[in-house]
PDB file of C-alpha atoms in Angstrom:
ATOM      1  CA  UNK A 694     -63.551 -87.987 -37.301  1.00  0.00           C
ATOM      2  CA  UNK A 695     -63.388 -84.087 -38.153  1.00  0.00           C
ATOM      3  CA  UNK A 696     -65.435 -83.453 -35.490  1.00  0.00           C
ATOM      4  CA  UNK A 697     -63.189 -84.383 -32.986  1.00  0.00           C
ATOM      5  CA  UNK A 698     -59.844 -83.189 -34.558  1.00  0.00           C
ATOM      6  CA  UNK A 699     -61.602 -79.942 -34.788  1.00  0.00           C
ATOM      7  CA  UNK A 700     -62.461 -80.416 -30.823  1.00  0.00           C
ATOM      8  CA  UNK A 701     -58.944 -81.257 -30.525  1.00  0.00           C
ATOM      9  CA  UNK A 702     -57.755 -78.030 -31.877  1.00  0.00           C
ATOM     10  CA  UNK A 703     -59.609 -75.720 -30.077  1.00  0.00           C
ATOM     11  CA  UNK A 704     -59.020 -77.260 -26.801  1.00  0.00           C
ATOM     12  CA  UNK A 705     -55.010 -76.819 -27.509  1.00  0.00           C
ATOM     13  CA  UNK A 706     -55.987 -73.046 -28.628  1.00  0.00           C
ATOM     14  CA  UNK A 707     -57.433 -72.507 -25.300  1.00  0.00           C
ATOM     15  CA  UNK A 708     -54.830 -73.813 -23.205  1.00  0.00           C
ATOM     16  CA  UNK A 709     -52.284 -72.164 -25.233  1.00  0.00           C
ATOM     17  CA  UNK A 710     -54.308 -68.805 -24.477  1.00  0.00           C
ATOM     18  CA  UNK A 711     -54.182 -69.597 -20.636  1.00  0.00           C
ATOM     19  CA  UNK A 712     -50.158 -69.416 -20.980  1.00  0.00           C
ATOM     20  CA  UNK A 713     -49.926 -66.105 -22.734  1.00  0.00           C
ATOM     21  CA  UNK A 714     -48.369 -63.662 -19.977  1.00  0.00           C
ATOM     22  CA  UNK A 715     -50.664 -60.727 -19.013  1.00  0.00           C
ATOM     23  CA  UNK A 716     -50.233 -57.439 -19.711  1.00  0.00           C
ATOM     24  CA  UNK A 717     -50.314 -55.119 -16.727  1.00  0.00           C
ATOM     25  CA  UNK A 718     -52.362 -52.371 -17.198  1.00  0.00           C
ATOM     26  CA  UNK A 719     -49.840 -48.700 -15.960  1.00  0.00           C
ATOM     27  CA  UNK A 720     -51.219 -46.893 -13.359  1.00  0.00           C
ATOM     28  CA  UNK A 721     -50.143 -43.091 -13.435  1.00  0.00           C
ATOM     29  CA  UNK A 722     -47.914 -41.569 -11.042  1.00  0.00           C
ATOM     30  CA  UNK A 723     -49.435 -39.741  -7.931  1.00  0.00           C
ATOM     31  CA  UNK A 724     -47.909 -36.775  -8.384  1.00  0.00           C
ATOM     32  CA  UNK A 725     -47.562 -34.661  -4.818  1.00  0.00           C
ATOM     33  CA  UNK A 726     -48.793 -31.069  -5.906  1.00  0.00           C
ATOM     34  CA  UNK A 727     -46.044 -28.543  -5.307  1.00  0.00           C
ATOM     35  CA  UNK A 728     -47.051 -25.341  -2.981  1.00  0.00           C
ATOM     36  CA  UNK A 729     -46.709 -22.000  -4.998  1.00  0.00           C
ATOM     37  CA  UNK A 730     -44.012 -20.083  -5.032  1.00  0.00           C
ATOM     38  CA  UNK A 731     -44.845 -17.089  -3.578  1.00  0.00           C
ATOM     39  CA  UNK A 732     -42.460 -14.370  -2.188  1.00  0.00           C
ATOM     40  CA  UNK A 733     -42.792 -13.794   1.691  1.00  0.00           C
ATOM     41  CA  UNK A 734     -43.854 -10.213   2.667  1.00  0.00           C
ATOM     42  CA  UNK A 735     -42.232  -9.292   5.850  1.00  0.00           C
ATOM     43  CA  UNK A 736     -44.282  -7.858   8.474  1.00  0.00           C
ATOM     44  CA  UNK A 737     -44.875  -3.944   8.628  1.00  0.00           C
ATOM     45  CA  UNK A 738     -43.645  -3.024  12.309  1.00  0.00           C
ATOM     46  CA  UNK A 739     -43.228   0.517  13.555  1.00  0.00           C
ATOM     47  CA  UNK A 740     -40.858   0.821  16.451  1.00  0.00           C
ATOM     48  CA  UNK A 741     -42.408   3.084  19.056  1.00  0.00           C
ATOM     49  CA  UNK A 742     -40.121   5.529  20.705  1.00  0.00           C
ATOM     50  CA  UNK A 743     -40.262   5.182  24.811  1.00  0.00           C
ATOM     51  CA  UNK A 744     -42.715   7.267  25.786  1.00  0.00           C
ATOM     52  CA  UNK A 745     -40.534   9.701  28.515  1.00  0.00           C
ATOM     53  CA  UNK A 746     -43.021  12.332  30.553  1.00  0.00           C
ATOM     54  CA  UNK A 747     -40.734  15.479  31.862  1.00  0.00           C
ATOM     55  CA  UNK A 748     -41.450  16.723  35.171  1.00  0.00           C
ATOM     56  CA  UNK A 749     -42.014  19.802  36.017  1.00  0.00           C
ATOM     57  CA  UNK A 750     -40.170  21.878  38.404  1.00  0.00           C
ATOM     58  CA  UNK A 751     -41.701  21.324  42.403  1.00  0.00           C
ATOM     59  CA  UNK A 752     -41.911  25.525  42.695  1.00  0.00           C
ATOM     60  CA  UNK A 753     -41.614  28.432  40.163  1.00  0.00           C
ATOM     61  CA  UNK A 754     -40.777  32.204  41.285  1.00  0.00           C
ATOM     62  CA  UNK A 755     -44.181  32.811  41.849  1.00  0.00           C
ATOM     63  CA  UNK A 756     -44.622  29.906  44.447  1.00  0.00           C
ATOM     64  CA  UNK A 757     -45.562  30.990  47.429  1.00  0.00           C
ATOM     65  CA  UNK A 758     -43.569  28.885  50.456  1.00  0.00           C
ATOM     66  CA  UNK A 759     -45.958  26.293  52.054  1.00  0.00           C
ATOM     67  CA  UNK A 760     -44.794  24.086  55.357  1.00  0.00           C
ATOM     68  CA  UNK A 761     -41.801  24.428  57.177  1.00  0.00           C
ATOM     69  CA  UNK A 762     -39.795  27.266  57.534  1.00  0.00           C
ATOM     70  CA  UNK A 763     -36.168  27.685  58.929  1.00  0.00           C
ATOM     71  CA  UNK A 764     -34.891  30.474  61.428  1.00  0.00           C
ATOM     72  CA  UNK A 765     -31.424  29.675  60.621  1.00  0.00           C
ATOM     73  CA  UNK A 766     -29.769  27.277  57.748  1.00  0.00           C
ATOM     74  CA  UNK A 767     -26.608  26.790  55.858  1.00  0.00           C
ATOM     75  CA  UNK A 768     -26.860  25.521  52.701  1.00  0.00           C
ATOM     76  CA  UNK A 769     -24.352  23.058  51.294  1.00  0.00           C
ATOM     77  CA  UNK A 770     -24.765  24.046  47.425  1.00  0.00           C
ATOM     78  CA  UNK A 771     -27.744  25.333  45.326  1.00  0.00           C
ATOM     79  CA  UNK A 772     -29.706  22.728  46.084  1.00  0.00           C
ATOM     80  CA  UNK A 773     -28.946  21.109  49.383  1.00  0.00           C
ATOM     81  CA  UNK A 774     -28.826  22.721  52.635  1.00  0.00           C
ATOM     82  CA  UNK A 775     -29.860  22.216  56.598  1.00  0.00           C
ATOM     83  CA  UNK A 776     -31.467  24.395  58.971  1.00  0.00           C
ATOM     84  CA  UNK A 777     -33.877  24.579  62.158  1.00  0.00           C
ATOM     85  CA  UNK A 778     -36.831  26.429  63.435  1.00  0.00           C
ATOM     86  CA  UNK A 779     -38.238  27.842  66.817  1.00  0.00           C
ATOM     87  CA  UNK A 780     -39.717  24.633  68.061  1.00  0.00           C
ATOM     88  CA  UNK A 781     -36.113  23.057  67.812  1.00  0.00           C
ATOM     89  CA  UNK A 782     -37.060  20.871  64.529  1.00  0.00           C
ATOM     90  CA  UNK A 783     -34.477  20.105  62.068  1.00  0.00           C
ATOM     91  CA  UNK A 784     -34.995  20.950  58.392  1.00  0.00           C
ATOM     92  CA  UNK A 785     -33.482  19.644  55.054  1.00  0.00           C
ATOM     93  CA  UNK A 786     -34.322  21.253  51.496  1.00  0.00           C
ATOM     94  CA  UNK A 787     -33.400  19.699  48.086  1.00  0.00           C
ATOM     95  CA  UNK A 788     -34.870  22.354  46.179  1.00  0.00           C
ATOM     96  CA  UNK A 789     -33.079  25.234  46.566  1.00  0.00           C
ATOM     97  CA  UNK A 790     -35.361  26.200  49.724  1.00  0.00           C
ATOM     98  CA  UNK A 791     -38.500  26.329  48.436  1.00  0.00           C
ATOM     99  CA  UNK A 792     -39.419  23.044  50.378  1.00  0.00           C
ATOM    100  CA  UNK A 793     -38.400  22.000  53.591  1.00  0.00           C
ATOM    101  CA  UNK A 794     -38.506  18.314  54.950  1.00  0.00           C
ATOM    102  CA  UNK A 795     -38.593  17.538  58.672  1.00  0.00           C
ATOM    103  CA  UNK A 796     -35.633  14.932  59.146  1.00  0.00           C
ATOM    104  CA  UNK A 797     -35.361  15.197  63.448  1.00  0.00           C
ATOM    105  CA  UNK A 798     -34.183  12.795  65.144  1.00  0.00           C
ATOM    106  CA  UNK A 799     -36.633  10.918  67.132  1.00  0.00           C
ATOM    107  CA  UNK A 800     -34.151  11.580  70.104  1.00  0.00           C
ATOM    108  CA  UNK A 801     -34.655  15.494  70.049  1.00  0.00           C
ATOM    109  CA  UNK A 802     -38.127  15.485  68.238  1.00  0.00           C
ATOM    110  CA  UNK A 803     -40.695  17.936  70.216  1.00  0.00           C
ATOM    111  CA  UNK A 804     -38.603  18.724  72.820  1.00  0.00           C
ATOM    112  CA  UNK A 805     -37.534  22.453  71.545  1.00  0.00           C
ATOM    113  CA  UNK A 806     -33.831  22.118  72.422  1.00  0.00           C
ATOM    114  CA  UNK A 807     -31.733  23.999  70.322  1.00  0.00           C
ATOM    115  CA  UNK A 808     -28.629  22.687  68.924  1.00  0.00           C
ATOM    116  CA  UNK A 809     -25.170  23.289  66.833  1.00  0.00           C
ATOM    117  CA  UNK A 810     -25.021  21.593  63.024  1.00  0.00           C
ATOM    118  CA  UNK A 811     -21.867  20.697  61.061  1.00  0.00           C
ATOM    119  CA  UNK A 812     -21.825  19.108  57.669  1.00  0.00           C
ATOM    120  CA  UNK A 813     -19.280  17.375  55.454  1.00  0.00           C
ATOM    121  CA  UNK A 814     -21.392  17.308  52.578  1.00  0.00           C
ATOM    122  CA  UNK A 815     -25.203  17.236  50.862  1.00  0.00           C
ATOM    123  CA  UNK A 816     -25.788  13.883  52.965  1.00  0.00           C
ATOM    124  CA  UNK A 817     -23.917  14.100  56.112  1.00  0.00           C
ATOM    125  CA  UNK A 818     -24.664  16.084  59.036  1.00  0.00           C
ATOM    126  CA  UNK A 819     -23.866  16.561  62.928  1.00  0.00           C
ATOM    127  CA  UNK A 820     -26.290  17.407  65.342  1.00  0.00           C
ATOM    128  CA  UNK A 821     -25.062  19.082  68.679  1.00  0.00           C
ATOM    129  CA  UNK A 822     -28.559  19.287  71.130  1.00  0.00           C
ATOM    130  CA  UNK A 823     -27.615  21.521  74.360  1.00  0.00           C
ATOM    131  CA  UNK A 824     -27.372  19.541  77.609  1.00  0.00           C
ATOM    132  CA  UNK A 825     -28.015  20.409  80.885  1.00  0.00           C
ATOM    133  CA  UNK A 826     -24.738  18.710  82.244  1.00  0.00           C
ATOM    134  CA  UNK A 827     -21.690  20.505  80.483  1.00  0.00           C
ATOM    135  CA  UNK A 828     -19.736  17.392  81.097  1.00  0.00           C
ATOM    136  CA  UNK A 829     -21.902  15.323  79.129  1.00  0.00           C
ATOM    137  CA  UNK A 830     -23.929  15.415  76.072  1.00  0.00           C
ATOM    138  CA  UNK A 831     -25.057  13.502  72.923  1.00  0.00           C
ATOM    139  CA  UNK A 832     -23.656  13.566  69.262  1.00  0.00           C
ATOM    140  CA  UNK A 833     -26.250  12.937  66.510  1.00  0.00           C
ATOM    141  CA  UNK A 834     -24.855  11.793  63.162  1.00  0.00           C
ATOM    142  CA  UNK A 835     -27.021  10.677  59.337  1.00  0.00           C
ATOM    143  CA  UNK A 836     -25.185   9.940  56.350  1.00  0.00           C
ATOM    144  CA  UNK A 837     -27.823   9.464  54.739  1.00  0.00           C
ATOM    145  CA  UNK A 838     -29.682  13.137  54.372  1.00  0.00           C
ATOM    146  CA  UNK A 839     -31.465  12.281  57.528  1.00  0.00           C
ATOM    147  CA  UNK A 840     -33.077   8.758  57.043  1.00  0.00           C
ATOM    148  CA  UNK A 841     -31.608   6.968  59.975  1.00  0.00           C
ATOM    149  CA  UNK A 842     -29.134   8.738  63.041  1.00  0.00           C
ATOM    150  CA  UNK A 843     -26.272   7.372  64.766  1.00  0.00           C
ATOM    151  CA  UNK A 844     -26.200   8.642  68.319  1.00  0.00           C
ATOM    152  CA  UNK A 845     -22.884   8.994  70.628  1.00  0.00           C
ATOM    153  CA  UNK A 846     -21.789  10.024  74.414  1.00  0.00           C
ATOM    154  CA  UNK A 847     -19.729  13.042  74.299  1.00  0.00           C
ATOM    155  CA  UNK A 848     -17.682  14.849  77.532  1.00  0.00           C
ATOM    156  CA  UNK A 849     -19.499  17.726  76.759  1.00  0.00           C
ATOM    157  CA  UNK A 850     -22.498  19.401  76.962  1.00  0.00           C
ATOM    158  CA  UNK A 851     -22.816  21.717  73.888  1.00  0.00           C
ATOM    159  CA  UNK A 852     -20.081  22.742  71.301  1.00  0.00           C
ATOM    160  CA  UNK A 853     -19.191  24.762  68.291  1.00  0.00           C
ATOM    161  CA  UNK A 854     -18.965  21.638  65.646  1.00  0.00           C
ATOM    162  CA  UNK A 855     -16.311  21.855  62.661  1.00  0.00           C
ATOM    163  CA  UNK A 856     -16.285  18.958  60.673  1.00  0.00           C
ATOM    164  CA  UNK A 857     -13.538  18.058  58.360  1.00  0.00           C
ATOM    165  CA  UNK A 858     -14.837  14.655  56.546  1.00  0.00           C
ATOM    166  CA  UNK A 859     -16.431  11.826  58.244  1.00  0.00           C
ATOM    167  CA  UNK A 860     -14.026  11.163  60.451  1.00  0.00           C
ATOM    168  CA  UNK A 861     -12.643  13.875  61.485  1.00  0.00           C
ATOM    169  CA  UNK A 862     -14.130  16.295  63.786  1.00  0.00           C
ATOM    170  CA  UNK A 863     -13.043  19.141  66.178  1.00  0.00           C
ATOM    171  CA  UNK A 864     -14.931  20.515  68.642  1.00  0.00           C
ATOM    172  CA  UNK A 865     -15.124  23.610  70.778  1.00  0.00           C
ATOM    173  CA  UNK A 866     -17.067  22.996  74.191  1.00  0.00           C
ATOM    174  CA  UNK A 867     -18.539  25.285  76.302  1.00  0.00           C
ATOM    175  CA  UNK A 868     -18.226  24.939  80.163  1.00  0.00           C
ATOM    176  CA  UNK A 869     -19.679  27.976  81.605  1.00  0.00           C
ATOM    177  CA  UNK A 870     -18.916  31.733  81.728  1.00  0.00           C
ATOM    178  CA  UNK A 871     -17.623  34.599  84.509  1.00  0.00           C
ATOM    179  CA  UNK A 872     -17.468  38.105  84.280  1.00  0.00           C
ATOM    180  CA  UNK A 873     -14.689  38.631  81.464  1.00  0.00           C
ATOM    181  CA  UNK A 874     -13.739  34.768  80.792  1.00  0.00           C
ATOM    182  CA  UNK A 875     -14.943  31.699  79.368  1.00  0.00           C
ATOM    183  CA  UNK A 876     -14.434  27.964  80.373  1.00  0.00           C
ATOM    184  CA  UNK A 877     -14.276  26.036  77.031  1.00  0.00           C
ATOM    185  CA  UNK A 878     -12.272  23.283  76.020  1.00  0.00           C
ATOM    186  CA  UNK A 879     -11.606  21.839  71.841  1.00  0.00           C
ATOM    187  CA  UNK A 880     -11.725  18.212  71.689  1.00  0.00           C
ATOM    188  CA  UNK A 881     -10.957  16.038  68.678  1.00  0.00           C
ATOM    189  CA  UNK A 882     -12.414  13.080  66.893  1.00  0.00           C
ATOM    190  CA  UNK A 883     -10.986  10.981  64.254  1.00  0.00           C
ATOM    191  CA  UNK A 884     -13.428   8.277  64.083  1.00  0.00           C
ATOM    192  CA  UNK A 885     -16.627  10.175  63.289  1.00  0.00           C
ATOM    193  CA  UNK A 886     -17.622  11.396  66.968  1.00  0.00           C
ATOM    194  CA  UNK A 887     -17.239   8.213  68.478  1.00  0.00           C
ATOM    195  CA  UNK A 888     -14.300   9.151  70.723  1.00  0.00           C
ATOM    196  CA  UNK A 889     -12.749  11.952  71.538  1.00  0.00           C
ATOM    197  CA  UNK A 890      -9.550  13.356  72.705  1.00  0.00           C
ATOM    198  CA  UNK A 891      -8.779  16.987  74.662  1.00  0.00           C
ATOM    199  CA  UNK A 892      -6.393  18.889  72.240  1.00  0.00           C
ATOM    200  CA  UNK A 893      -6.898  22.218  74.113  1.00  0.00           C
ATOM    201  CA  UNK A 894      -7.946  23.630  76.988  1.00  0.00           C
ATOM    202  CA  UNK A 895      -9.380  27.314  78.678  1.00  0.00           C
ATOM    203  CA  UNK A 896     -10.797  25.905  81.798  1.00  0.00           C
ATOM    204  CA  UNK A 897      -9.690  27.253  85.234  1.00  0.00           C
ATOM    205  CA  UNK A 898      -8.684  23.412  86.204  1.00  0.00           C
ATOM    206  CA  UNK A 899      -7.215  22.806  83.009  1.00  0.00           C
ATOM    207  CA  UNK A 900      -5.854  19.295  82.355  1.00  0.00           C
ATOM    208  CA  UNK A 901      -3.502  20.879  79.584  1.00  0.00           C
ATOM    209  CA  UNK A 902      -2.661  24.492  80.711  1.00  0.00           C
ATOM    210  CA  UNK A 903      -1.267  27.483  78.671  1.00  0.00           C
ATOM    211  CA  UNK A 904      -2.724  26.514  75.332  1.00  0.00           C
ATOM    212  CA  UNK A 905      -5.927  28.875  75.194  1.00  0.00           C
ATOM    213  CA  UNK A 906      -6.563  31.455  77.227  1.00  0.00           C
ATOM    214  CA  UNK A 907      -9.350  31.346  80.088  1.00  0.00           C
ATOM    215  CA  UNK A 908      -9.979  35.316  79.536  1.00  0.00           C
ATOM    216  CA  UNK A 909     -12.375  36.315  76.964  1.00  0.00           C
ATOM    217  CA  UNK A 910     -15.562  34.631  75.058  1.00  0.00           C
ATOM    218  CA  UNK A 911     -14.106  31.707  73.216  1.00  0.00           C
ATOM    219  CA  UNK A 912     -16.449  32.356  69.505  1.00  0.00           C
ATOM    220  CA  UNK A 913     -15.762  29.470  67.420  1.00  0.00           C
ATOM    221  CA  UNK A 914     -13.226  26.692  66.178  1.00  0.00           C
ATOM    222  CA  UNK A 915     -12.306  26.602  62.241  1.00  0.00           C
ATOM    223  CA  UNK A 916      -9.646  24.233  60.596  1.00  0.00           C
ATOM    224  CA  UNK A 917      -8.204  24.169  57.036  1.00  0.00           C
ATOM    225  CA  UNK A 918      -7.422  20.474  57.683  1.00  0.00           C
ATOM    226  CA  UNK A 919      -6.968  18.381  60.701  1.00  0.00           C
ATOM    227  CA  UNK A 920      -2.922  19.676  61.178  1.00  0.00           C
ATOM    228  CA  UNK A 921      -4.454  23.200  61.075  1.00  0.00           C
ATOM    229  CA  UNK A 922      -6.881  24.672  63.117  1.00  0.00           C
ATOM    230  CA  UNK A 923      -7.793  28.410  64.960  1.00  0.00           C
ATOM    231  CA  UNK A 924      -9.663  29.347  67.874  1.00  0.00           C
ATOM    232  CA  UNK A 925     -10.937  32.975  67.784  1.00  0.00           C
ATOM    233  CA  UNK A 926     -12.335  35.006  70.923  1.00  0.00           C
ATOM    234  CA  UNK A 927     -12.790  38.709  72.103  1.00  0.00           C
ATOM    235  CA  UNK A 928     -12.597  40.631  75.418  1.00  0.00           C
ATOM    236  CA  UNK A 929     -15.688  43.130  75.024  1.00  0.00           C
ATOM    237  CA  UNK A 930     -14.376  44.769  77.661  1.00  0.00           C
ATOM    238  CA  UNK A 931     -11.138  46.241  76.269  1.00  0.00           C
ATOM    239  CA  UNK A 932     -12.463  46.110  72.507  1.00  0.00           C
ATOM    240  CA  UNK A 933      -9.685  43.293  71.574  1.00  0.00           C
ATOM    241  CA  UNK A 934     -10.059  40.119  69.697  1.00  0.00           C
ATOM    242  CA  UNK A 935      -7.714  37.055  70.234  1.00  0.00           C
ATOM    243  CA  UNK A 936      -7.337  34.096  67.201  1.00  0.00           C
ATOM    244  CA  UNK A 937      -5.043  31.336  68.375  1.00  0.00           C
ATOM    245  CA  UNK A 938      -3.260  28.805  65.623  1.00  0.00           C
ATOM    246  CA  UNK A 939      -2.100  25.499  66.102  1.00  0.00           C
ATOM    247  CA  UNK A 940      -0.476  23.666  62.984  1.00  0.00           C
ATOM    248  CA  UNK A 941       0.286  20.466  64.711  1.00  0.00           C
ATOM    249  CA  UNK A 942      -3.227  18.928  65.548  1.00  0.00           C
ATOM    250  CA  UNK A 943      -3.626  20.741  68.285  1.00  0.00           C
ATOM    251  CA  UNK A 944      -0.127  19.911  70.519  1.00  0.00           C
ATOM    252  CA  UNK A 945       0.879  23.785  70.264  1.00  0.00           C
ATOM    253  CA  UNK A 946      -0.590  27.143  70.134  1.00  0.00           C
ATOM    254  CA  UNK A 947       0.508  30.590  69.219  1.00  0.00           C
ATOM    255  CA  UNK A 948      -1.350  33.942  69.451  1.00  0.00           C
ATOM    256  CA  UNK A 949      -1.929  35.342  65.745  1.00  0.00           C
ATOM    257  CA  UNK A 950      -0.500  39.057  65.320  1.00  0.00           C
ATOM    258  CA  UNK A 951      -4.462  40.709  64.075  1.00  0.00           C
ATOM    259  CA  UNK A 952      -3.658  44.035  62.274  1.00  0.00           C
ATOM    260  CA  UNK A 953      -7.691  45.683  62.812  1.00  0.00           C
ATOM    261  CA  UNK A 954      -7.800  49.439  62.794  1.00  0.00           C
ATOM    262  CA  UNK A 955      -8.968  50.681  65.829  1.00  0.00           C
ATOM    263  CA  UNK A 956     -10.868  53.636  64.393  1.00  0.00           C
ATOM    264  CA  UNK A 957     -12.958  53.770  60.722  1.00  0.00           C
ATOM    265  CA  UNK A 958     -12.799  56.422  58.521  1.00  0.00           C
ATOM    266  CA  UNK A 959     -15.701  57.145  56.726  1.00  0.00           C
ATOM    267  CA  UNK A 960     -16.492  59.150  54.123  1.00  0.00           C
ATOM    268  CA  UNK A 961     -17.911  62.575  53.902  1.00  0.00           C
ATOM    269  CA  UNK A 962     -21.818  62.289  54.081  1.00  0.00           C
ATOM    270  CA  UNK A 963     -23.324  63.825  51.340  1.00  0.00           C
TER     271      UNK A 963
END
């Protein structure tokens, strides 16, 4: 009988036991490490200055002159200026002269024709090549310091150029010569040399008479603007020289009073 109330009681002690709630056993945290703390060093970067080469002069004083070399030239300012050789070629410096570049026209190129230049500045020039037909000619024109041309019919054959700006132009043509006179006529342009119109005339068949004279060698045209402009010429015969002033673009002329002494006094030589 104590046997099985003692069975009794450890049955209920067991399935009391299997009731008890469990205890969970903790797990620990996983942590995420935390990078260091370390202070950024900035990168060590040397700026590089641009790295600028000089140039060196294209001549010294001691250069001697190599290529082409002018006859005649004007220069435009220290630098710049135009100019021509024997053969006919034209020239164009940069340098002062020391250099010269061949900028012809293909149009006149080789053939050893001479011709009249006027400028309006370092980059724009007028090329006058003689003609064999003093009624007609060609006007060569760059802008550019001789790169590319422009190329216009002219009623004349060859002329004394004086150019103004790059439009306008006057123009003192040659027709021929006699004993004691000259044929010439000045033409002007307004449009750079594209057309032209008769402003004055020394021809024996004028088409404007009594503004120049047909007497005498006609030398050359100058203007201090396009109102103002002077045609000079001398009779070599009788020692005189003639200028002749228009200040109305060429409508009117008047003889200019000249005040030369006709004799020089020179000093004792010594």
């Amino acid at each position: 009988m104590n046997i099985r109330y003692s069975l009794l009681f450890v049955l209920a002690l067991i399935l009391t036991a299997c009731n008890l709630p469990m205890t969970p056993t903790p797990v620990p945290p996983t942590a995420t490490p935390l990078p260091p703390t370390a202070t950024p060093v900035p990168p060590t970067e040397t700026p590089i200055p641009p790295t600028e080469t000089p140039i060196p002069p294209t001549a010294t004083l001691s250069a001697p002159v190599i290529g082409w070399v002018p006859v005649y030239f004007r220069m435009f300012d220290l630098n710049t200026g135009w100019g021509c050789d024997l053969s006919g070629y034209l020239l164009r410096t940069t340098d002062g002269g020391w250099n010269w570049l061949n900028v012809t026209p293909a149009e006149i190129a080789g053939t050893g024709r001479s011709f009249a230049m006027g400028y309006y500045s370092a980059q724009a020039l007028w090329v006058m090549p003689t003609s064999e037909d003093p009624e007609c000619g060609r006007l060569l024109r760059t802008l550019d310091g001789g790169a590319t041309w422009s190329a216009f019919d002219v009623p004349f054959g060859w002329a004394d150029l004086q150019v103004l700006d790059e439009q306008h132009l006057y123009a003192l043509a040659g027709y021929g010569a006699a004993a004691g006179s000259h044929a010439a006529a000045l033409w002007a342009s307004e449009d750079g040399g594209g057309s032209w119109n008769l402003v004055a005339d020394a021809r024996p068949d004028n088409a404007i008479p009594d503004t120049l004279p047909f007497g005498g060698s006609k030398s050359g045209v100058a203007a201090a603007d396009f109102q103002h402009v002077y045609v000079t010429g001398a009779i070599p015969m009788s020692n005189y020289s003639y200028v002749h002033a228009s200040q109305d673009f060429g409508a009117s002329w008047a003889q200019q009073a000249l005040y030369i002494p006709l004799t020089c006094i020179c000093p004792p030589a010594r």
